[in-house]
PDB file of C-alpha atoms in Angstrom:
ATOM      1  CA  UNK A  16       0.000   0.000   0.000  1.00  0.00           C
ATOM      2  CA  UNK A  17       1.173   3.494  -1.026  1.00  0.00           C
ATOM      3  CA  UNK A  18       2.898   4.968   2.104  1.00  0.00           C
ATOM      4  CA  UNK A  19       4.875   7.500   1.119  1.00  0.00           C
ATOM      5  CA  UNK A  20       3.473  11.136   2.368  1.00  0.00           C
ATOM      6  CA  UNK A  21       5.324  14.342   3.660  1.00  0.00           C
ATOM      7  CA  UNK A  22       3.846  14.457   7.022  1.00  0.00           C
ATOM      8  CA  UNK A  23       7.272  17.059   8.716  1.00  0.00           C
ATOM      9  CA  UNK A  24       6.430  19.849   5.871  1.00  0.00           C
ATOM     10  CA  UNK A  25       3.178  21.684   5.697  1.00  0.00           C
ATOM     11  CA  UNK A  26       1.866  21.536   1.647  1.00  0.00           C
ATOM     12  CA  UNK A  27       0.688  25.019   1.447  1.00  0.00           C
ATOM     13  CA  UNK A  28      -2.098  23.602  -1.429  1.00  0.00           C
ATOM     14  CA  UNK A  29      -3.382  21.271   1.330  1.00  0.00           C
ATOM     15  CA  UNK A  30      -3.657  23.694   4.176  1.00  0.00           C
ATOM     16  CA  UNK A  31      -5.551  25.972   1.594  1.00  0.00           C
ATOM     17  CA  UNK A  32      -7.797  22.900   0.745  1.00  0.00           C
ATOM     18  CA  UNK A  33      -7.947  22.499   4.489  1.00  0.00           C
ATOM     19  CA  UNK A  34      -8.767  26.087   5.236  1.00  0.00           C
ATOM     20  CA  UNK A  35     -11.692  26.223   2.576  1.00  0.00           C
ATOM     21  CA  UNK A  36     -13.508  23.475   3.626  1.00  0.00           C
ATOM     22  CA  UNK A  37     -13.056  24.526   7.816  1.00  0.00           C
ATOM     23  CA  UNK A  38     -12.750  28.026   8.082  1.00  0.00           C
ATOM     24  CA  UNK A  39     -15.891  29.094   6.130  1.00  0.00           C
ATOM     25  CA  UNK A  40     -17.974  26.795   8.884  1.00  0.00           C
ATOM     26  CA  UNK A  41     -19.237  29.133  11.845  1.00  0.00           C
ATOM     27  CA  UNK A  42     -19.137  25.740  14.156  1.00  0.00           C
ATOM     28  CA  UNK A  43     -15.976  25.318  13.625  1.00  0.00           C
ATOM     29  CA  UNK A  44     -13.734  24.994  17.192  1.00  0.00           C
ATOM     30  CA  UNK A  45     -10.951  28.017  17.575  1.00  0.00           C
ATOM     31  CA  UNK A  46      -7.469  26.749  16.569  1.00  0.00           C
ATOM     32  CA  UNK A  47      -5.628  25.423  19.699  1.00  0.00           C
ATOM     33  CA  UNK A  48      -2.537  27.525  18.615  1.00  0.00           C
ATOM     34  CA  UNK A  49       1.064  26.798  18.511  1.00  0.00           C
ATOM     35  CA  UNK A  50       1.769  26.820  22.284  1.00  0.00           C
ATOM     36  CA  UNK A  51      -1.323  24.062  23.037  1.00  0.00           C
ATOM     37  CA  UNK A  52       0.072  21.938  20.196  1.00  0.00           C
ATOM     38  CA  UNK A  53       3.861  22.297  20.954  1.00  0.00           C
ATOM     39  CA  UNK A  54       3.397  21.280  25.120  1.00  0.00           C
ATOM     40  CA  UNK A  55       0.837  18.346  23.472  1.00  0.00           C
ATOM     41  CA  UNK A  56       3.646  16.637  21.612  1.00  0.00           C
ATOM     42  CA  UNK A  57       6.722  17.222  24.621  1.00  0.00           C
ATOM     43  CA  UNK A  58       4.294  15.839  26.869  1.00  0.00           C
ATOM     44  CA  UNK A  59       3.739  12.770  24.683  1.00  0.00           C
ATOM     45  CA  UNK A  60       6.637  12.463  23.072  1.00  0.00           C
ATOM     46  CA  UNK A  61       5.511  12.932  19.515  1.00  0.00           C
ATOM     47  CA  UNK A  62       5.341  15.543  16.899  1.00  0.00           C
ATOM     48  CA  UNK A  63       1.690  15.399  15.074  1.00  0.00           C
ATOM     49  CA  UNK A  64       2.190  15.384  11.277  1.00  0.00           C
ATOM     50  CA  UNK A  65       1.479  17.172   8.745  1.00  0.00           C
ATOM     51  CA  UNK A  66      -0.766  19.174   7.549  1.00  0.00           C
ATOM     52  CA  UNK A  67      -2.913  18.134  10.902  1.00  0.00           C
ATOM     53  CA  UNK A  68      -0.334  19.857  12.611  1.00  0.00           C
ATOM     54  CA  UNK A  69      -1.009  23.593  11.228  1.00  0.00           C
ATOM     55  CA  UNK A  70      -5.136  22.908  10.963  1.00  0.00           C
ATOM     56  CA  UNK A  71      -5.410  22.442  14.573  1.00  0.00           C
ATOM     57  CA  UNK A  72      -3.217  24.872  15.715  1.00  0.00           C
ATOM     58  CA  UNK A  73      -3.161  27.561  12.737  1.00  0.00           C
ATOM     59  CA  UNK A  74      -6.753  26.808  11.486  1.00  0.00           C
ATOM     60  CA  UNK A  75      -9.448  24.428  13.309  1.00  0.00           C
ATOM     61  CA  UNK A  76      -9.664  22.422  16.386  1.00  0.00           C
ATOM     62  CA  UNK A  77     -12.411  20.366  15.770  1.00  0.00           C
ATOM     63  CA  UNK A  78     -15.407  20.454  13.780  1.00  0.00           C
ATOM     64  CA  UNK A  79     -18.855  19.193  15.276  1.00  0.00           C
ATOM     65  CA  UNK A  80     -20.037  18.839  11.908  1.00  0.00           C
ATOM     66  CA  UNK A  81     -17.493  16.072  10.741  1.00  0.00           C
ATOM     67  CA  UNK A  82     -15.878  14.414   9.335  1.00  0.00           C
ATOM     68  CA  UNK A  83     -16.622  11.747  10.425  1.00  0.00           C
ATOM     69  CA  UNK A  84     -20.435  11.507  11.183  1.00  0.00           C
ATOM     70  CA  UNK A  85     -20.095  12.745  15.103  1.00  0.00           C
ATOM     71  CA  UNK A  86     -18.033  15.476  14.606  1.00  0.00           C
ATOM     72  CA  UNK A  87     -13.578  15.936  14.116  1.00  0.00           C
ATOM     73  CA  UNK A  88     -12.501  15.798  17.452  1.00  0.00           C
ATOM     74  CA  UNK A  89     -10.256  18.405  18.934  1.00  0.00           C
ATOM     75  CA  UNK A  90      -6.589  17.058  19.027  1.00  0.00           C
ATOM     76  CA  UNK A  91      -6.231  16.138  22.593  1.00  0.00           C
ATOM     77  CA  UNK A  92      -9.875  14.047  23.493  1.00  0.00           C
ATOM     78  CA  UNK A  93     -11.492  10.958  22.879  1.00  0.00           C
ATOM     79  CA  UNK A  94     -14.973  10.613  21.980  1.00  0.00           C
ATOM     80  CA  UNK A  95     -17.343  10.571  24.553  1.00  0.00           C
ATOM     81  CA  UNK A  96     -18.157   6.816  24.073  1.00  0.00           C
ATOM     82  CA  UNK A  97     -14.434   5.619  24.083  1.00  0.00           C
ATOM     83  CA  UNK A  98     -14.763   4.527  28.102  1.00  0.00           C
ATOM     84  CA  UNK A  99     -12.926   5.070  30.804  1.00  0.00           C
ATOM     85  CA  UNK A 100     -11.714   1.802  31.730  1.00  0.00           C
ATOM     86  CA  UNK A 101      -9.568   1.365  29.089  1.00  0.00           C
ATOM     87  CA  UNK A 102      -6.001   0.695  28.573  1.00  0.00           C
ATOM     88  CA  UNK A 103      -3.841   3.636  28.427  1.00  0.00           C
ATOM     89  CA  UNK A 104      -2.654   5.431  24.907  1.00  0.00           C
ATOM     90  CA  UNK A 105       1.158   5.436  24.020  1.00  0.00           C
ATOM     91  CA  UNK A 106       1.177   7.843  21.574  1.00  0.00           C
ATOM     92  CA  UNK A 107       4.897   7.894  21.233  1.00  0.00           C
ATOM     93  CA  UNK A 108       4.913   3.633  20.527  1.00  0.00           C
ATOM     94  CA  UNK A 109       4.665   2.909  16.942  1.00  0.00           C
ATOM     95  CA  UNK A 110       1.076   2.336  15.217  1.00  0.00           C
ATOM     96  CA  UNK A 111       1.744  -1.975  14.931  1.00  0.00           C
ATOM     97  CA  UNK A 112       0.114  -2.831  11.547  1.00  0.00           C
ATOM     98  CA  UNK A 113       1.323  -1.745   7.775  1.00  0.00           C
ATOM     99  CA  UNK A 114      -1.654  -3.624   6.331  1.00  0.00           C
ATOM    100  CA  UNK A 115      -5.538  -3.908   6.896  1.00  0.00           C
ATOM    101  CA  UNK A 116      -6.236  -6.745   9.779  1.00  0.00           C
ATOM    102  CA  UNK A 117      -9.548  -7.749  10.059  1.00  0.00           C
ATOM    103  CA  UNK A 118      -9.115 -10.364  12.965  1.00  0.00           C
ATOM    104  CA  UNK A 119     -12.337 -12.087  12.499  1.00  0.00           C
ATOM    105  CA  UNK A 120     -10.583 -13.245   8.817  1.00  0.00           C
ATOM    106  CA  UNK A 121      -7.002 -13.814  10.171  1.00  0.00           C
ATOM    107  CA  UNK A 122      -6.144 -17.441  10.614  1.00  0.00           C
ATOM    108  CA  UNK A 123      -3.215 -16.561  12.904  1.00  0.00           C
ATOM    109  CA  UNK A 124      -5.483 -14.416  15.083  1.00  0.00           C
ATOM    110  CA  UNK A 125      -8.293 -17.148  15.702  1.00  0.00           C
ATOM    111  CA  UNK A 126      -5.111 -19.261  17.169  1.00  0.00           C
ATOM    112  CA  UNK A 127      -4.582 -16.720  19.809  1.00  0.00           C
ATOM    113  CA  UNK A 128      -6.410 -17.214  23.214  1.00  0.00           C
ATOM    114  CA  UNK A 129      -8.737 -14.117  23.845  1.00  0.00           C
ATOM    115  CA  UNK A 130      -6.407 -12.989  26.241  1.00  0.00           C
ATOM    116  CA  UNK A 131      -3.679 -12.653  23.548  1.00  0.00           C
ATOM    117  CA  UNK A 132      -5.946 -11.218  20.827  1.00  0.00           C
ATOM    118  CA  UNK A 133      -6.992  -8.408  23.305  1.00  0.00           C
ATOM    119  CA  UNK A 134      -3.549  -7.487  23.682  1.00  0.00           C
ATOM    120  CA  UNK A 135      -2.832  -7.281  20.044  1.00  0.00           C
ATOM    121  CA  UNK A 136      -6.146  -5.139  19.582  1.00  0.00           C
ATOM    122  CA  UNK A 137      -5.134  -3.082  22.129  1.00  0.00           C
ATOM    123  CA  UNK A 138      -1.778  -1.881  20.792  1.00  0.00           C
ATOM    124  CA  UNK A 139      -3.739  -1.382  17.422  1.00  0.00           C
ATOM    125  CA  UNK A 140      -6.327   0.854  18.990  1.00  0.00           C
ATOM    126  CA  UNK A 141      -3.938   2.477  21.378  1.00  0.00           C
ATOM    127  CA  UNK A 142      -0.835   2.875  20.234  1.00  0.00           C
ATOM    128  CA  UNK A 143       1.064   5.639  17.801  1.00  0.00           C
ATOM    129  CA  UNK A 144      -2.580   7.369  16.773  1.00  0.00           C
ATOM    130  CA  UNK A 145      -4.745  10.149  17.671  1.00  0.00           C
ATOM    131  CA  UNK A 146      -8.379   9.771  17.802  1.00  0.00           C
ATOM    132  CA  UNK A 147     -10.100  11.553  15.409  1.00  0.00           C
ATOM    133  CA  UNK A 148     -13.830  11.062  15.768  1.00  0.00           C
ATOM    134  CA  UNK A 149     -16.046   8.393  15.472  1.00  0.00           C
ATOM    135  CA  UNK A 150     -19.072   7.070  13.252  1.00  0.00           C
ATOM    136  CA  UNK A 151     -20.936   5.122  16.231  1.00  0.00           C
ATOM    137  CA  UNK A 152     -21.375   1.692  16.641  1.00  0.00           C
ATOM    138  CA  UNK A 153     -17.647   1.426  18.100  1.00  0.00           C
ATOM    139  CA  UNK A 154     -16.065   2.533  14.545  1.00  0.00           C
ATOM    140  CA  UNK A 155     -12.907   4.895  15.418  1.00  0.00           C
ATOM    141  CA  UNK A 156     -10.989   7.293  12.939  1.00  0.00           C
ATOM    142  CA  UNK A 157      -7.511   7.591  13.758  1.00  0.00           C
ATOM    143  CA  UNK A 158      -4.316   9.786  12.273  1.00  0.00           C
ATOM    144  CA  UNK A 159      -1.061   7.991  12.756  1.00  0.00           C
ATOM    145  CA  UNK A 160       1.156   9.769  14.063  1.00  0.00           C
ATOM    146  CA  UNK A 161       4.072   7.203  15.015  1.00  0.00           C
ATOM    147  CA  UNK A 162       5.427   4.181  12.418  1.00  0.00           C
ATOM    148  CA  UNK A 163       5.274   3.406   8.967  1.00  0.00           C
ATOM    149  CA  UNK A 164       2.177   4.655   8.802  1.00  0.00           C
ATOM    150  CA  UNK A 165       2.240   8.139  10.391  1.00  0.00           C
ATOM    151  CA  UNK A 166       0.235  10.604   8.479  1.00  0.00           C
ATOM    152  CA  UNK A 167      -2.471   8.079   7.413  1.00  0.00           C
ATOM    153  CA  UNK A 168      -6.046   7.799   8.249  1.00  0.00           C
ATOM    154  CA  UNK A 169      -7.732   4.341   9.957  1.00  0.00           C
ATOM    155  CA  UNK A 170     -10.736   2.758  10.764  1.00  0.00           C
ATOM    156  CA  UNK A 171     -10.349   0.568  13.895  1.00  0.00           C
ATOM    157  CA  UNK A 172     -13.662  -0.889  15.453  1.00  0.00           C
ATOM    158  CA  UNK A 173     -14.686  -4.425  16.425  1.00  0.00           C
ATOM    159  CA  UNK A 174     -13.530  -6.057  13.098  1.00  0.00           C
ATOM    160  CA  UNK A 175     -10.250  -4.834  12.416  1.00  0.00           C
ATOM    161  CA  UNK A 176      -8.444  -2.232  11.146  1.00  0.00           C
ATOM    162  CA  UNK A 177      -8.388  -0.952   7.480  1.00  0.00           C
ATOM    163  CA  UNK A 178      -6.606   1.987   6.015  1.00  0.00           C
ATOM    164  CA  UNK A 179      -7.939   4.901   3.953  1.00  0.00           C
ATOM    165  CA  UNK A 180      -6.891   5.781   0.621  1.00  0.00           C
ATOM    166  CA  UNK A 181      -5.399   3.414  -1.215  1.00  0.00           C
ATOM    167  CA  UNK A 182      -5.771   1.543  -4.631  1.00  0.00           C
ATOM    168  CA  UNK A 183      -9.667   0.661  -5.468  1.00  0.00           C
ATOM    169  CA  UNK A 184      -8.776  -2.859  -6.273  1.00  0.00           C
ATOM    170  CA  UNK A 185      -6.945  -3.579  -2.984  1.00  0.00           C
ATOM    171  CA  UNK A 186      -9.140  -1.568  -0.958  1.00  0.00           C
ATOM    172  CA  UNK A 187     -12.352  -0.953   1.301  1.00  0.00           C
ATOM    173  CA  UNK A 188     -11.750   2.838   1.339  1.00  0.00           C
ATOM    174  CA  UNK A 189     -10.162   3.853  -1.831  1.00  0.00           C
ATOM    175  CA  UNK A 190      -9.473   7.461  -1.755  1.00  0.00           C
ATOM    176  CA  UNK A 191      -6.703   9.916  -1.790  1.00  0.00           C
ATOM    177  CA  UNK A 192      -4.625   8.670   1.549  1.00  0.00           C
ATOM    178  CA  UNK A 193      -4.000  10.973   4.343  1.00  0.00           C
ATOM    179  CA  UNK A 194      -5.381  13.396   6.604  1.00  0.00           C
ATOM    180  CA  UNK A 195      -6.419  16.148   3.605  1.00  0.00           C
ATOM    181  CA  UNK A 196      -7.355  13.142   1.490  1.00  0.00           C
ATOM    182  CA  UNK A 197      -9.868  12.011   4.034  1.00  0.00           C
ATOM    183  CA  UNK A 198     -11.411  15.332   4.928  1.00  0.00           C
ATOM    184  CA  UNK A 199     -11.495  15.923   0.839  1.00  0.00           C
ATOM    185  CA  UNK A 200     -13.343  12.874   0.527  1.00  0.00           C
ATOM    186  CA  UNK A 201     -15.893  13.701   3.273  1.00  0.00           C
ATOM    187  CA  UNK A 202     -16.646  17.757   2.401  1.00  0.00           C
ATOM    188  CA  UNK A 203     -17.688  16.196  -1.200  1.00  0.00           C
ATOM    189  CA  UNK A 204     -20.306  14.169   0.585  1.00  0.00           C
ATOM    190  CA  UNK A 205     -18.443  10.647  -1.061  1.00  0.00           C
ATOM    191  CA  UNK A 206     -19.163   7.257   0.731  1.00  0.00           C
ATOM    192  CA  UNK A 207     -16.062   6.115   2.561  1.00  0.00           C
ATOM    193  CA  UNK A 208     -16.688   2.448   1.627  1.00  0.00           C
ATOM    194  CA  UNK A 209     -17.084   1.091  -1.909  1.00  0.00           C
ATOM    195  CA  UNK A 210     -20.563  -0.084  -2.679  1.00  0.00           C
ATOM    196  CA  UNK A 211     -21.449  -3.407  -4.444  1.00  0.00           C
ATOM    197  CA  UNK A 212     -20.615  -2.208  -7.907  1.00  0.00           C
ATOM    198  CA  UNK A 213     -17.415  -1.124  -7.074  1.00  0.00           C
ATOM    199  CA  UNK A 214     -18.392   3.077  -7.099  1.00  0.00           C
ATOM    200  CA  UNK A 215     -16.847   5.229  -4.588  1.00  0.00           C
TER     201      UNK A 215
END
């Protein structure tokens, strides 16, 4: 899958894409600024990539509007649904996977005992990302921000975990990958999953 993405230099053509689709919205959250963002990643250990990076602190800080369908979180929360009782999020350990994992379908997975599974699941949903909203029913968006993958979009819920944006034939979610791809994809009202006949 294609993972190559400048995530340390702001694009200024995607934080004008960026700015057009969040700035125009009266809903949309104040940008955290510089400061917020900056004590954020020496806390965790972690620099957010770009172009995320400049929205939330330059631009936007959340959007209650979407994407996805409950609203873009601002940068530090979790949904309100996410739980308390849940394992804690290393931001600074690397996001584990490189390729979609849907653990119902993996026949190395159904040899694990639940206890082992759990553990696996949990580094997927816990580790290297930020949460950035969710569409209900337990599905998560997250922006990796540590690993191979840093810079990409996710869907993590029950099932697995599949990637955003990449090639139609290999994919769920074909789109244009990363962050600007994903809000792109959602401001021109497009389906994030491919229906039966193969449309996206």
């Amino acid at each position: 899958m294609v993972t190559d993405m400048n995530t340390e230099t702001c694009d200024p053509a995607e934080i004008a894409a960026l700015r057009e689709i969040f700035a125009s919205r009266a809903e949309a959250v104040p940008p955290a600024g510089w400061e917020a963002v900056r004590s954020f990643e020496t806390e965790h250990g972690v620099v957010l990539p770009e172009p995320y990076r400049t929205l939330v602190a330059d631009i936007c800080d959340g959007l209650p509007a979407g994407p996805p369908h409950y609203g873009l979180l601002p940068f530090a929360q979790t949904p309100p649904d996410w739980g308390s009782h849940r394992p804690e999020r290393l931001l600074a350990e690397p996001f584990p996977l490189t390729a979609p994992w849907l653990w119902e379908e993996d026949e190395d997975a159904q040899s694990l005992s639940e206890e082992e599974l759990e553990a696996q699941a949990d580094c997927v949903t816990d580790h290297g990302s930020l949460l950035l909203g969710t569409d209900g029913c337990g599905m998560y968006w997250h922006l990796i921000i540590t690993g191979p993958q840093r810079g990409h979009v996710w869907l993590i819920d029950e099932n697995g975990a599949v990637p955003f944006g990449t090639r139609p034939d290999t994919s769920l979610m074909p789109g244009t990958p990363g962050f600007t791809g994903w809000v792109t994809h959602w401001a021109e009202g497009r389906s994030w999953f491919t229906d039966a006949q193969g449309d996206q």
